[in-house]
Every structure is written in C-alpha cells, then in structure tokens.
CHARMM-style PDB file with segment names, atoms N, HN, CA, C and O in Angstrom:
ATOM      1  N   MET     1       0.640  -1.156   0.017  1.00  0.00      PROA
ATOM      2  CA  MET     1       0.031  -0.121   0.082  1.00  0.00      PROA
ATOM      3  C   MET     1       0.730   1.202  -0.180  1.00  0.00      PROA
ATOM      4  O   MET     1       1.773   1.107   0.467  1.00  0.00      PROA
ATOM      5  N   THR     2       0.715   2.225  -0.702  1.00  0.00      PROA
ATOM      6  HN  THR     2      -0.132   2.301  -1.227  1.00  0.00      PROA
ATOM      7  CA  THR     2       1.402   3.370  -1.095  1.00  0.00      PROA
ATOM      8  C   THR     2       0.948   4.406   0.276  1.00  0.00      PROA
ATOM      9  O   THR     2      -0.190   4.810   0.513  1.00  0.00      PROA
ATOM     10  N   GLU     3       2.094   4.663   1.004  1.00  0.00      PROA
ATOM     11  HN  GLU     3       3.019   4.335   0.811  1.00  0.00      PROA
ATOM     12  CA  GLU     3       1.778   5.851   1.976  1.00  0.00      PROA
ATOM     13  C   GLU     3       1.515   7.385   1.569  1.00  0.00      PROA
ATOM     14  O   GLU     3       2.372   8.145   1.117  1.00  0.00      PROA
ATOM     15  N   LEU     4       0.300   7.664   1.790  1.00  0.00      PROA
ATOM     16  HN  LEU     4      -0.396   7.047   2.157  1.00  0.00      PROA
ATOM     17  CA  LEU     4      -0.311   8.882   1.457  1.00  0.00      PROA
ATOM     18  C   LEU     4       0.754  10.247   2.452  1.00  0.00      PROA
ATOM     19  O   LEU     4       1.054  10.287   3.645  1.00  0.00      PROA
ATOM     20  N   LYS     5       1.062  11.173   1.339  1.00  0.00      PROA
ATOM     21  HN  LYS     5       0.818  11.141   0.370  1.00  0.00      PROA
ATOM     22  CA  LYS     5       1.752  12.515   1.991  1.00  0.00      PROA
ATOM     23  C   LYS     5       1.412  13.761   1.567  1.00  0.00      PROA
ATOM     24  O   LYS     5       1.278  14.164   0.412  1.00  0.00      PROA
ATOM     25  N   GLU     6       1.250  14.485   2.863  1.00  0.00      PROA
ATOM     26  HN  GLU     6       1.358  14.158   3.801  1.00  0.00      PROA
ATOM     27  CA  GLU     6       0.713  15.837   2.608  1.00  0.00      PROA
ATOM     28  C   GLU     6       1.805  16.740   2.117  1.00  0.00      PROA
ATOM     29  O   GLU     6       2.979  16.789   2.483  1.00  0.00      PROA
ATOM     30  N   LEU     7       0.915  17.730   0.845  1.00  0.00      PROA
ATOM     31  HN  LEU     7      -0.039  17.690   0.548  1.00  0.00      PROA
ATOM     32  CA  LEU     7       1.565  18.417   0.431  1.00  0.00      PROA
ATOM     33  C   LEU     7       1.879  19.884   1.430  1.00  0.00      PROA
ATOM     34  O   LEU     7       1.161  20.123   2.401  1.00  0.00      PROA
ATOM     35  N   ASN     8       3.058  20.811   1.030  1.00  0.00      PROA
ATOM     36  HN  ASN     8       3.641  20.616   0.241  1.00  0.00      PROA
ATOM     37  CA  ASN     8       3.118  21.776   1.998  1.00  0.00      PROA
ATOM     38  C   ASN     8       2.535  23.168   1.122  1.00  0.00      PROA
ATOM     39  O   ASN     8       2.111  23.052  -0.028  1.00  0.00      PROA
ATOM     40  N   ILE     9       2.572  24.157   1.665  1.00  0.00      PROA
ATOM     41  HN  ILE     9       2.917  24.251   2.599  1.00  0.00      PROA
ATOM     42  CA  ILE     9       2.194  25.354   0.395  1.00  0.00      PROA
ATOM     43  C   ILE     9       2.948  25.513  -0.478  1.00  0.00      PROA
ATOM     44  O   ILE     9       2.380  25.931  -1.487  1.00  0.00      PROA
ATOM     45  N   ASP    10       4.223  25.346  -0.607  1.00  0.00      PROA
ATOM     46  HN  ASP    10       4.684  25.006   0.213  1.00  0.00      PROA
ATOM     47  CA  ASP    10       5.138  26.056  -1.234  1.00  0.00      PROA
ATOM     48  C   ASP    10       4.784  24.398  -2.452  1.00  0.00      PROA
ATOM     49  O   ASP    10       5.183  24.669  -3.584  1.00  0.00      PROA
ATOM     50  N   GLU    11       4.416  23.513  -2.406  1.00  0.00      PROA
ATOM     51  HN  GLU    11       4.092  23.293  -1.486  1.00  0.00      PROA
ATOM     52  CA  GLU    11       4.473  22.509  -3.130  1.00  0.00      PROA
ATOM     53  C   GLU    11       3.174  22.700  -4.046  1.00  0.00      PROA
ATOM     54  O   GLU    11       3.159  22.686  -5.277  1.00  0.00      PROA
ATOM     55  N   LEU    12       2.261  22.851  -3.320  1.00  0.00      PROA
ATOM     56  HN  LEU    12       2.274  22.863  -2.320  1.00  0.00      PROA
ATOM     57  CA  LEU    12       0.547  23.508  -3.659  1.00  0.00      PROA
ATOM     58  C   LEU    12       0.500  24.542  -5.014  1.00  0.00      PROA
ATOM     59  O   LEU    12      -0.426  24.680  -5.813  1.00  0.00      PROA
ATOM     60  N   GLU    13       1.815  25.215  -4.991  1.00  0.00      PROA
ATOM     61  HN  GLU    13       2.568  25.104  -4.342  1.00  0.00      PROA
ATOM     62  CA  GLU    13       1.514  26.261  -6.097  1.00  0.00      PROA
ATOM     63  C   GLU    13       1.952  25.686  -7.050  1.00  0.00      PROA
ATOM     64  O   GLU    13       2.047  26.315  -8.103  1.00  0.00      PROA
ATOM     65  N   PHE    14       2.310  24.470  -6.995  1.00  0.00      PROA
ATOM     66  HN  PHE    14       2.232  23.959  -6.139  1.00  0.00      PROA
ATOM     67  CA  PHE    14       2.540  23.878  -8.551  1.00  0.00      PROA
ATOM     68  C   PHE    14       0.857  22.702  -8.943  1.00  0.00      PROA
ATOM     69  O   PHE    14       0.497  22.367 -10.072  1.00  0.00      PROA
ATOM     70  N   ALA    15       0.443  22.483  -8.160  1.00  0.00      PROA
ATOM     71  HN  ALA    15       0.735  22.755  -7.243  1.00  0.00      PROA
ATOM     72  CA  ALA    15      -0.646  21.581  -8.455  1.00  0.00      PROA
ATOM     73  C   ALA    15      -1.572  22.577  -9.400  1.00  0.00      PROA
ATOM     74  O   ALA    15      -1.674  23.803  -9.439  1.00  0.00      PROA
ATOM     75  N   THR    16      -2.218  21.486 -10.161  1.00  0.00      PROA
ATOM     76  HN  THR    16      -2.135  20.490 -10.129  1.00  0.00      PROA
ATOM     77  CA  THR    16      -2.930  22.369 -11.747  1.00  0.00      PROA
ATOM     78  C   THR    16      -4.439  21.949 -11.256  1.00  0.00      PROA
ATOM     79  O   THR    16      -5.380  22.740 -11.325  1.00  0.00      PROA
ATOM     80  N   GLY    17      -4.544  20.795 -10.821  1.00  0.00      PROA
ATOM     81  HN  GLY    17      -3.780  20.152 -10.765  1.00  0.00      PROA
ATOM     82  CA  GLY    17      -6.056  20.406 -10.655  1.00  0.00      PROA
ATOM     83  C   GLY    17      -6.558  20.164 -12.279  1.00  0.00      PROA
ATOM     84  O   GLY    17      -7.570  20.708 -12.721  1.00  0.00      PROA
ATOM     85  N   GLY    18      -5.811  19.391 -12.972  1.00  0.00      PROA
ATOM     86  HN  GLY    18      -4.989  18.950 -12.613  1.00  0.00      PROA
ATOM     87  CA  GLY    18      -5.984  19.079 -14.342  1.00  0.00      PROA
ATOM     88  C   GLY    18      -5.941  20.063 -15.321  1.00  0.00      PROA
ATOM     89  O   GLY    18      -6.176  19.612 -16.442  1.00  0.00      PROA
ATOM     90  N   THR    19      -5.616  21.826 -15.255  1.00  0.00      PROA
ATOM     91  HN  THR    19      -5.425  22.193 -14.345  1.00  0.00      PROA
ATOM     92  CA  THR    19      -5.700  22.588 -15.927  1.00  0.00      PROA
ATOM     93  C   THR    19      -4.312  22.778 -16.991  1.00  0.00      PROA
ATOM     94  O   THR    19      -4.233  23.714 -17.787  1.00  0.00      PROA
ATOM     95  N   GLY    20      -3.496  21.956 -16.875  1.00  0.00      PROA
ATOM     96  HN  GLY    20      -3.560  21.195 -16.229  1.00  0.00      PROA
ATOM     97  CA  GLY    20      -2.121  21.647 -17.841  1.00  0.00      PROA
ATOM     98  C   GLY    20      -1.276  22.172 -17.000  1.00  0.00      PROA
ATOM     99  O   GLY    20      -0.388  21.355 -17.241  1.00  0.00      PROA
ATOM    100  N   GLY    21      -0.637  23.101 -15.928  1.00  0.00      PROA
ATOM    101  HN  GLY    21      -1.359  23.764 -15.733  1.00  0.00      PROA
ATOM    102  CA  GLY    21       0.551  23.048 -15.390  1.00  0.00      PROA
ATOM    103  C   GLY    21       1.062  23.732 -15.548  1.00  0.00      PROA
ATOM    104  O   GLY    21       0.666  24.897 -15.586  1.00  0.00      PROA
ATOM    105  N   ILE    22       2.530  23.249 -15.772  1.00  0.00      PROA
ATOM    106  HN  ILE    22       2.852  22.302 -15.742  1.00  0.00      PROA
ATOM    107  CA  ILE    22       3.887  23.669 -15.923  1.00  0.00      PROA
ATOM    108  C   ILE    22       3.592  24.927 -17.752  1.00  0.00      PROA
ATOM    109  O   ILE    22       2.955  24.425 -18.678  1.00  0.00      PROA
ATOM    110  N   GLY    23       4.012  26.021 -17.859  1.00  0.00      PROA
ATOM    111  HN  GLY    23       4.529  26.428 -17.107  1.00  0.00      PROA
ATOM    112  CA  GLY    23       4.123  26.329 -18.933  1.00  0.00      PROA
ATOM    113  C   GLY    23       2.976  27.116 -19.255  1.00  0.00      PROA
ATOM    114  O   GLY    23       3.106  27.973 -20.130  1.00  0.00      PROA
ATOM    115  N   GLU    24       1.741  26.945 -18.621  1.00  0.00      PROA
ATOM    116  HN  GLU    24       1.636  26.250 -17.911  1.00  0.00      PROA
ATOM    117  CA  GLU    24       0.630  27.795 -19.022  1.00  0.00      PROA
ATOM    118  C   GLU    24       0.700  29.394 -18.572  1.00  0.00      PROA
ATOM    119  O   GLU    24       1.430  29.897 -17.718  1.00  0.00      PROA
ATOM    120  N   LYS    25      -0.234  29.994 -19.368  1.00  0.00      PROA
ATOM    121  HN  LYS    25      -0.827  29.585 -20.062  1.00  0.00      PROA
ATOM    122  CA  LYS    25      -0.502  31.339 -19.468  1.00  0.00      PROA
ATOM    123  C   LYS    25      -0.476  32.023 -17.741  1.00  0.00      PROA
ATOM    124  O   LYS    25      -1.461  31.765 -17.050  1.00  0.00      PROA
ATOM    125  N   GLU    26       0.458  32.718 -17.231  1.00  0.00      PROA
ATOM    126  HN  GLU    26       1.258  32.927 -17.793  1.00  0.00      PROA
ATOM    127  CA  GLU    26      -0.010  33.344 -16.043  1.00  0.00      PROA
ATOM    128  C   GLU    26      -1.032  34.071 -15.869  1.00  0.00      PROA
ATOM    129  O   GLU    26      -1.046  35.098 -16.548  1.00  0.00      PROA
ATOM    130  N   VAL    27      -2.439  33.782 -14.767  1.00  0.00      PROA
ATOM    131  HN  VAL    27      -2.428  32.948 -14.216  1.00  0.00      PROA
ATOM    132  CA  VAL    27      -3.213  34.261 -14.821  1.00  0.00      PROA
ATOM    133  C   VAL    27      -3.386  35.456 -13.576  1.00  0.00      PROA
ATOM    134  O   VAL    27      -3.063  35.192 -12.418  1.00  0.00      PROA
ATOM    135  N   THR    28      -3.824  36.521 -13.893  1.00  0.00      PROA
ATOM    136  HN  THR    28      -4.086  36.736 -14.834  1.00  0.00      PROA
ATOM    137  CA  THR    28      -3.856  37.754 -12.347  1.00  0.00      PROA
ATOM    138  C   THR    28      -4.638  38.339 -12.808  1.00  0.00      PROA
ATOM    139  O   THR    28      -4.970  38.587 -13.968  1.00  0.00      PROA
ATOM    140  N   VAL    29      -5.286  38.826 -10.989  1.00  0.00      PROA
ATOM    141  HN  VAL    29      -5.016  38.625 -10.047  1.00  0.00      PROA
ATOM    142  CA  VAL    29      -6.253  39.684 -11.188  1.00  0.00      PROA
ATOM    143  C   VAL    29      -6.111  40.341 -10.574  1.00  0.00      PROA
ATOM    144  O   VAL    29      -5.071  40.200  -9.931  1.00  0.00      PROA
ATOM    145  N   ASN    30      -7.275  42.009 -10.119  1.00  0.00      PROA
ATOM    146  HN  ASN    30      -8.120  42.123 -10.641  1.00  0.00      PROA
ATOM    147  CA  ASN    30      -6.587  43.160  -9.118  1.00  0.00      PROA
ATOM    148  C   ASN    30      -7.153  42.405  -8.469  1.00  0.00      PROA
ATOM    149  O   ASN    30      -7.989  41.598  -8.876  1.00  0.00      PROA
ATOM    150  N   HSD    31      -6.566  42.641  -6.718  1.00  0.00      PROA
ATOM    151  HN  HSD    31      -5.887  43.297  -6.387  1.00  0.00      PROA
ATOM    152  CA  HSD    31      -7.152  42.220  -5.554  1.00  0.00      PROA
ATOM    153  C   HSD    31      -6.548  43.049  -4.570  1.00  0.00      PROA
ATOM    154  O   HSD    31      -5.375  43.329  -4.817  1.00  0.00      PROA
ATOM    155  N   TYR    32      -7.080  43.576  -3.396  1.00  0.00      PROA
ATOM    156  HN  TYR    32      -8.033  43.348  -3.195  1.00  0.00      PROA
ATOM    157  CA  TYR    32      -6.832  44.369  -2.499  1.00  0.00      PROA
ATOM    158  C   TYR    32      -6.162  43.758  -1.381  1.00  0.00      PROA
ATOM    159  O   TYR    32      -6.744  43.184  -0.460  1.00  0.00      PROA
ATOM    160  N   CYS    33      -5.013  43.891  -1.487  1.00  0.00      PROA
ATOM    161  HN  CYS    33      -4.541  44.357  -2.235  1.00  0.00      PROA
ATOM    162  CA  CYS    33      -3.443  43.264  -0.722  1.00  0.00      PROA
ATOM    163  C   CYS    33      -3.643  44.288   0.601  1.00  0.00      PROA
ATOM    164  O   CYS    33      -3.689  45.515   0.512  1.00  0.00      PROA
ATOM    165  N   THR    34      -3.748  43.534   1.814  1.00  0.00      PROA
ATOM    166  HN  THR    34      -3.711  42.537   1.886  1.00  0.00      PROA
ATOM    167  CA  THR    34      -3.940  43.451   3.142  1.00  0.00      PROA
ATOM    168  C   THR    34      -2.317  44.053   3.527  1.00  0.00      PROA
ATOM    169  O   THR    34      -2.284  44.850   4.465  1.00  0.00      PROA
ATOM    170  N   ASN    35      -1.664  43.886   3.195  1.00  0.00      PROA
ATOM    171  HN  ASN    35      -1.692  43.239   2.433  1.00  0.00      PROA
ATOM    172  CA  ASN    35      -0.159  43.724   3.474  1.00  0.00      PROA
ATOM    173  C   ASN    35       0.431  44.796   2.864  1.00  0.00      PROA
ATOM    174  O   ASN    35       1.402  45.273   3.452  1.00  0.00      PROA
ATOM    175  N   CYS    36       0.029  45.381   1.656  1.00  0.00      PROA
ATOM    176  HN  CYS    36      -0.760  44.994   1.179  1.00  0.00      PROA
ATOM    177  CA  CYS    36       0.444  46.712   0.463  1.00  0.00      PROA
ATOM    178  C   CYS    36      -0.621  47.862   0.897  1.00  0.00      PROA
ATOM    179  O   CYS    36      -0.369  49.061   0.781  1.00  0.00      PROA
ATOM    180  N   LYS    37      -2.064  47.256   1.505  1.00  0.00      PROA
ATOM    181  HN  LYS    37      -2.269  46.282   1.599  1.00  0.00      PROA
ATOM    182  CA  LYS    37      -2.837  48.356   1.860  1.00  0.00      PROA
ATOM    183  C   LYS    37      -3.319  49.401   0.588  1.00  0.00      PROA
ATOM    184  O   LYS    37      -3.671  50.580   0.624  1.00  0.00      PROA
ATOM    185  N   LYS    38      -3.135  48.160  -0.881  1.00  0.00      PROA
ATOM    186  HN  LYS    38      -2.849  47.202  -0.911  1.00  0.00      PROA
ATOM    187  CA  LYS    38      -3.828  48.624  -1.680  1.00  0.00      PROA
ATOM    188  C   LYS    38      -4.367  48.004  -2.677  1.00  0.00      PROA
ATOM    189  O   LYS    38      -3.785  46.923  -2.765  1.00  0.00      PROA
ATOM    190  N   THR    39      -5.131  48.092  -3.447  1.00  0.00      PROA
ATOM    191  HN  THR    39      -5.603  48.970  -3.375  1.00  0.00      PROA
ATOM    192  CA  THR    39      -5.292  47.052  -4.792  1.00  0.00      PROA
ATOM    193  C   THR    39      -3.943  46.987  -5.878  1.00  0.00      PROA
ATOM    194  O   THR    39      -3.485  47.906  -6.556  1.00  0.00      PROA
ATOM    195  N   THR    40      -3.493  45.578  -5.783  1.00  0.00      PROA
ATOM    196  HN  THR    40      -3.865  44.831  -5.231  1.00  0.00      PROA
ATOM    197  CA  THR    40      -2.533  45.083  -6.659  1.00  0.00      PROA
ATOM    198  C   THR    40      -2.923  43.756  -7.919  1.00  0.00      PROA
ATOM    199  O   THR    40      -4.014  43.418  -8.378  1.00  0.00      PROA
ATOM    200  N   LYS    41      -1.980  43.404  -8.106  1.00  0.00      PROA
ATOM    201  HN  LYS    41      -1.093  43.678  -7.733  1.00  0.00      PROA
ATOM    202  CA  LYS    41      -1.957  42.439  -9.135  1.00  0.00      PROA
ATOM    203  C   LYS    41      -1.648  40.916  -8.389  1.00  0.00      PROA
ATOM    204  O   LYS    41      -0.557  40.687  -7.866  1.00  0.00      PROA
ATOM    205  N   PHE    42      -2.584  40.072  -8.411  1.00  0.00      PROA
ATOM    206  HN  PHE    42      -3.471  40.258  -8.835  1.00  0.00      PROA
ATOM    207  CA  PHE    42      -2.265  38.884  -7.770  1.00  0.00      PROA
ATOM    208  C   PHE    42      -2.391  37.735  -8.600  1.00  0.00      PROA
ATOM    209  O   PHE    42      -3.334  37.749  -9.391  1.00  0.00      PROA
ATOM    210  N   ILE    43      -1.568  36.648  -8.587  1.00  0.00      PROA
ATOM    211  HN  ILE    43      -0.802  36.636  -7.944  1.00  0.00      PROA
ATOM    212  CA  ILE    43      -1.131  35.687  -9.534  1.00  0.00      PROA
ATOM    213  C   ILE    43      -2.164  34.748  -8.987  1.00  0.00      PROA
ATOM    214  O   ILE    43      -1.876  34.375  -7.850  1.00  0.00      PROA
ATOM    215  N   VAL    44      -3.017  34.372  -9.347  1.00  0.00      PROA
ATOM    216  HN  VAL    44      -3.252  34.675 -10.271  1.00  0.00      PROA
ATOM    217  CA  VAL    44      -4.065  33.419  -9.274  1.00  0.00      PROA
ATOM    218  C   VAL    44      -3.737  31.719  -9.321  1.00  0.00      PROA
ATOM    219  O   VAL    44      -3.659  31.131 -10.400  1.00  0.00      PROA
ATOM    220  N   PHE    45      -3.623  31.279  -8.488  1.00  0.00      PROA
ATOM    221  HN  PHE    45      -3.687  31.757  -7.611  1.00  0.00      PROA
ATOM    222  CA  PHE    45      -3.581  29.901  -8.466  1.00  0.00      PROA
ATOM    223  C   PHE    45      -4.874  28.929  -8.206  1.00  0.00      PROA
ATOM    224  O   PHE    45      -5.837  29.528  -7.726  1.00  0.00      PROA
ATOM    225  N   THR    46      -5.061  27.492  -8.448  1.00  0.00      PROA
ATOM    226  HN  THR    46      -4.279  27.006  -8.837  1.00  0.00      PROA
ATOM    227  CA  THR    46      -5.971  26.588  -8.295  1.00  0.00      PROA
ATOM    228  C   THR    46      -6.577  26.625  -6.681  1.00  0.00      PROA
ATOM    229  O   THR    46      -6.024  27.134  -5.706  1.00  0.00      PROA
ATOM    230  N   GLY    47      -7.509  26.124  -6.716  1.00  0.00      PROA
ATOM    231  HN  GLY    47      -7.959  25.711  -7.508  1.00  0.00      PROA
ATOM    232  CA  GLY    47      -8.301  26.752  -5.036  1.00  0.00      PROA
ATOM    233  C   GLY    47      -8.659  27.782  -4.570  1.00  0.00      PROA
ATOM    234  O   GLY    47      -8.760  27.853  -3.345  1.00  0.00      PROA
ATOM    235  N   THR    48      -8.950  28.847  -5.341  1.00  0.00      PROA
ATOM    236  HN  THR    48      -8.868  28.789  -6.336  1.00  0.00      PROA
ATOM    237  CA  THR    48      -8.794  30.613  -5.252  1.00  0.00      PROA
ATOM    238  C   THR    48      -7.976  30.874  -4.271  1.00  0.00      PROA
ATOM    239  O   THR    48      -8.263  31.479  -3.239  1.00  0.00      PROA
ATOM    240  N   ARG    49      -6.707  30.324  -4.637  1.00  0.00      PROA
ATOM    241  HN  ARG    49      -6.474  29.832  -5.476  1.00  0.00      PROA
ATOM    242  CA  ARG    49      -5.189  30.911  -4.135  1.00  0.00      PROA
ATOM    243  C   ARG    49      -4.560  31.741  -4.812  1.00  0.00      PROA
ATOM    244  O   ARG    49      -4.703  31.875  -6.027  1.00  0.00      PROA
ATOM    245  N   GLY    50      -3.687  32.484  -4.008  1.00  0.00      PROA
ATOM    246  HN  GLY    50      -3.571  32.375  -3.020  1.00  0.00      PROA
ATOM    247  CA  GLY    50      -3.023  33.732  -4.741  1.00  0.00      PROA
ATOM    248  C   GLY    50      -2.209  34.495  -3.931  1.00  0.00      PROA
ATOM    249  O   GLY    50      -2.310  34.740  -2.729  1.00  0.00      PROA
ATOM    250  N   ARG    51      -1.385  34.839  -4.746  1.00  0.00      PROA
ATOM    251  HN  ARG    51      -1.302  34.640  -5.723  1.00  0.00      PROA
ATOM    252  CA  ARG    51      -0.069  35.737  -4.561  1.00  0.00      PROA
ATOM    253  C   ARG    51       0.212  37.161  -4.877  1.00  0.00      PROA
ATOM    254  O   ARG    51       0.481  37.415  -6.051  1.00  0.00      PROA
ATOM    255  N   CYS    52       0.194  38.021  -4.108  1.00  0.00      PROA
ATOM    256  HN  CYS    52      -0.025  37.815  -3.155  1.00  0.00      PROA
ATOM    257  CA  CYS    52       0.729  39.366  -4.715  1.00  0.00      PROA
ATOM    258  C   CYS    52       1.816  39.679  -5.495  1.00  0.00      PROA
ATOM    259  O   CYS    52       2.904  39.174  -5.216  1.00  0.00      PROA
ATOM    260  N   LYS    53       1.715  40.351  -6.329  1.00  0.00      PROA
ATOM    261  HN  LYS    53       0.832  40.761  -6.556  1.00  0.00      PROA
ATOM    262  CA  LYS    53       2.853  40.446  -7.502  1.00  0.00      PROA
ATOM    263  C   LYS    53       4.161  41.601  -6.684  1.00  0.00      PROA
ATOM    264  O   LYS    53       5.349  41.818  -6.924  1.00  0.00      PROA
ATOM    265  N   GLU    54       3.394  42.010  -5.881  1.00  0.00      PROA
ATOM    266  HN  GLU    54       2.429  41.835  -5.687  1.00  0.00      PROA
ATOM    267  CA  GLU    54       4.419  43.415  -5.486  1.00  0.00      PROA
ATOM    268  C   GLU    54       5.269  42.824  -3.987  1.00  0.00      PROA
ATOM    269  O   GLU    54       6.470  42.957  -3.753  1.00  0.00      PROA
ATOM    270  N   CYS    55       4.272  42.180  -3.140  1.00  0.00      PROA
ATOM    271  HN  CYS    55       3.296  42.072  -3.330  1.00  0.00      PROA
ATOM    272  CA  CYS    55       4.889  42.033  -2.195  1.00  0.00      PROA
ATOM    273  C   CYS    55       5.471  40.544  -1.763  1.00  0.00      PROA
ATOM    274  O   CYS    55       6.469  40.187  -1.136  1.00  0.00      PROA
ATOM    275  N   GLY    56       4.150  39.706  -2.525  1.00  0.00      PROA
ATOM    276  HN  GLY    56       3.339  39.996  -3.035  1.00  0.00      PROA
ATOM    277  CA  GLY    56       4.483  38.106  -2.159  1.00  0.00      PROA
ATOM    278  C   GLY    56       3.490  37.696  -1.496  1.00  0.00      PROA
ATOM    279  O   GLY    56       3.225  36.560  -1.890  1.00  0.00      PROA
ATOM    280  N   LEU    57       2.817  38.011  -0.718  1.00  0.00      PROA
ATOM    281  HN  LEU    57       3.032  38.934  -0.398  1.00  0.00      PROA
ATOM    282  CA  LEU    57       1.445  38.195   0.359  1.00  0.00      PROA
ATOM    283  C   LEU    57       0.817  36.942  -0.227  1.00  0.00      PROA
ATOM    284  O   LEU    57       0.285  37.252  -1.293  1.00  0.00      PROA
ATOM    285  N   ARG    58       0.683  35.806   0.009  1.00  0.00      PROA
ATOM    286  HN  ARG    58       1.115  35.554   0.875  1.00  0.00      PROA
ATOM    287  CA  ARG    58      -0.283  34.580  -0.084  1.00  0.00      PROA
ATOM    288  C   ARG    58      -1.654  34.862   0.271  1.00  0.00      PROA
ATOM    289  O   ARG    58      -1.612  35.695   1.176  1.00  0.00      PROA
ATOM    290  N   GLU    59      -3.021  34.525  -0.048  1.00  0.00      PROA
ATOM    291  HN  GLU    59      -3.055  33.849  -0.783  1.00  0.00      PROA
ATOM    292  CA  GLU    59      -4.079  34.264   0.110  1.00  0.00      PROA
ATOM    293  C   GLU    59      -4.597  33.315  -0.233  1.00  0.00      PROA
ATOM    294  O   GLU    59      -4.231  32.787  -1.282  1.00  0.00      PROA
ATOM    295  N   ASP    60      -5.903  32.624   0.734  1.00  0.00      PROA
ATOM    296  HN  ASP    60      -6.200  33.053   1.587  1.00  0.00      PROA
ATOM    297  CA  ASP    60      -6.117  31.530   0.161  1.00  0.00      PROA
ATOM    298  C   ASP    60      -7.553  31.705  -0.244  1.00  0.00      PROA
ATOM    299  O   ASP    60      -8.146  30.626  -0.274  1.00  0.00      PROA
ATOM    300  N   ASN    61      -8.221  32.651  -0.534  1.00  0.00      PROA
ATOM    301  HN  ASN    61      -7.739  33.527  -0.510  1.00  0.00      PROA
ATOM    302  CA  ASN    61      -9.573  32.697  -0.545  1.00  0.00      PROA
ATOM    303  C   ASN    61      -9.985  34.007  -1.449  1.00  0.00      PROA
ATOM    304  O   ASN    61     -10.950  34.640  -1.020  1.00  0.00      PROA
ATOM    305  N   LEU    62      -9.194  34.613  -2.974  1.00  0.00      PROA
ATOM    306  HN  LEU    62      -8.411  34.099  -3.323  1.00  0.00      PROA
ATOM    307  CA  LEU    62      -9.459  35.253  -3.080  1.00  0.00      PROA
ATOM    308  C   LEU    62     -10.989  35.687  -3.555  1.00  0.00      PROA
ATOM    309  OT1 LEU    62     -11.278  36.876  -3.692  1.00  0.00      PROA
TER     310      LEU     62
END
C-alpha cells in the first residue's frame, strides 16, 4: 500500500487540478492586498489561492 504524503504550501503552488500545469499562461486579477494596503495584481493559483505580485503575500480565498 502506498503511503500518502501531505503537500506543503510551496508544493501546492504547482498543483494544477488538471488545467495543464507548468507552461500555462500566468493568470492575474486585481485584488486588495492587506499587506500593501492597496489594490495590486495577484497571481491566481488553483483553489482560489493567490499571491501578490508586489510583496508576495499569499491568500487562500481570493
């Protein structure tokens, strides 16, 4: 039987959920960053996760 391993947050950045994965076009949205205190561009990942392009803040629910 194969042992299941939990992914850490850095590994989840590359999880694609069947969208094609590495090499796909980067998707960004405008979103208010609580760290920058302004609306910035966020890179969108699967599962409504994102990262601010200015400061790197990660959010789980865009």
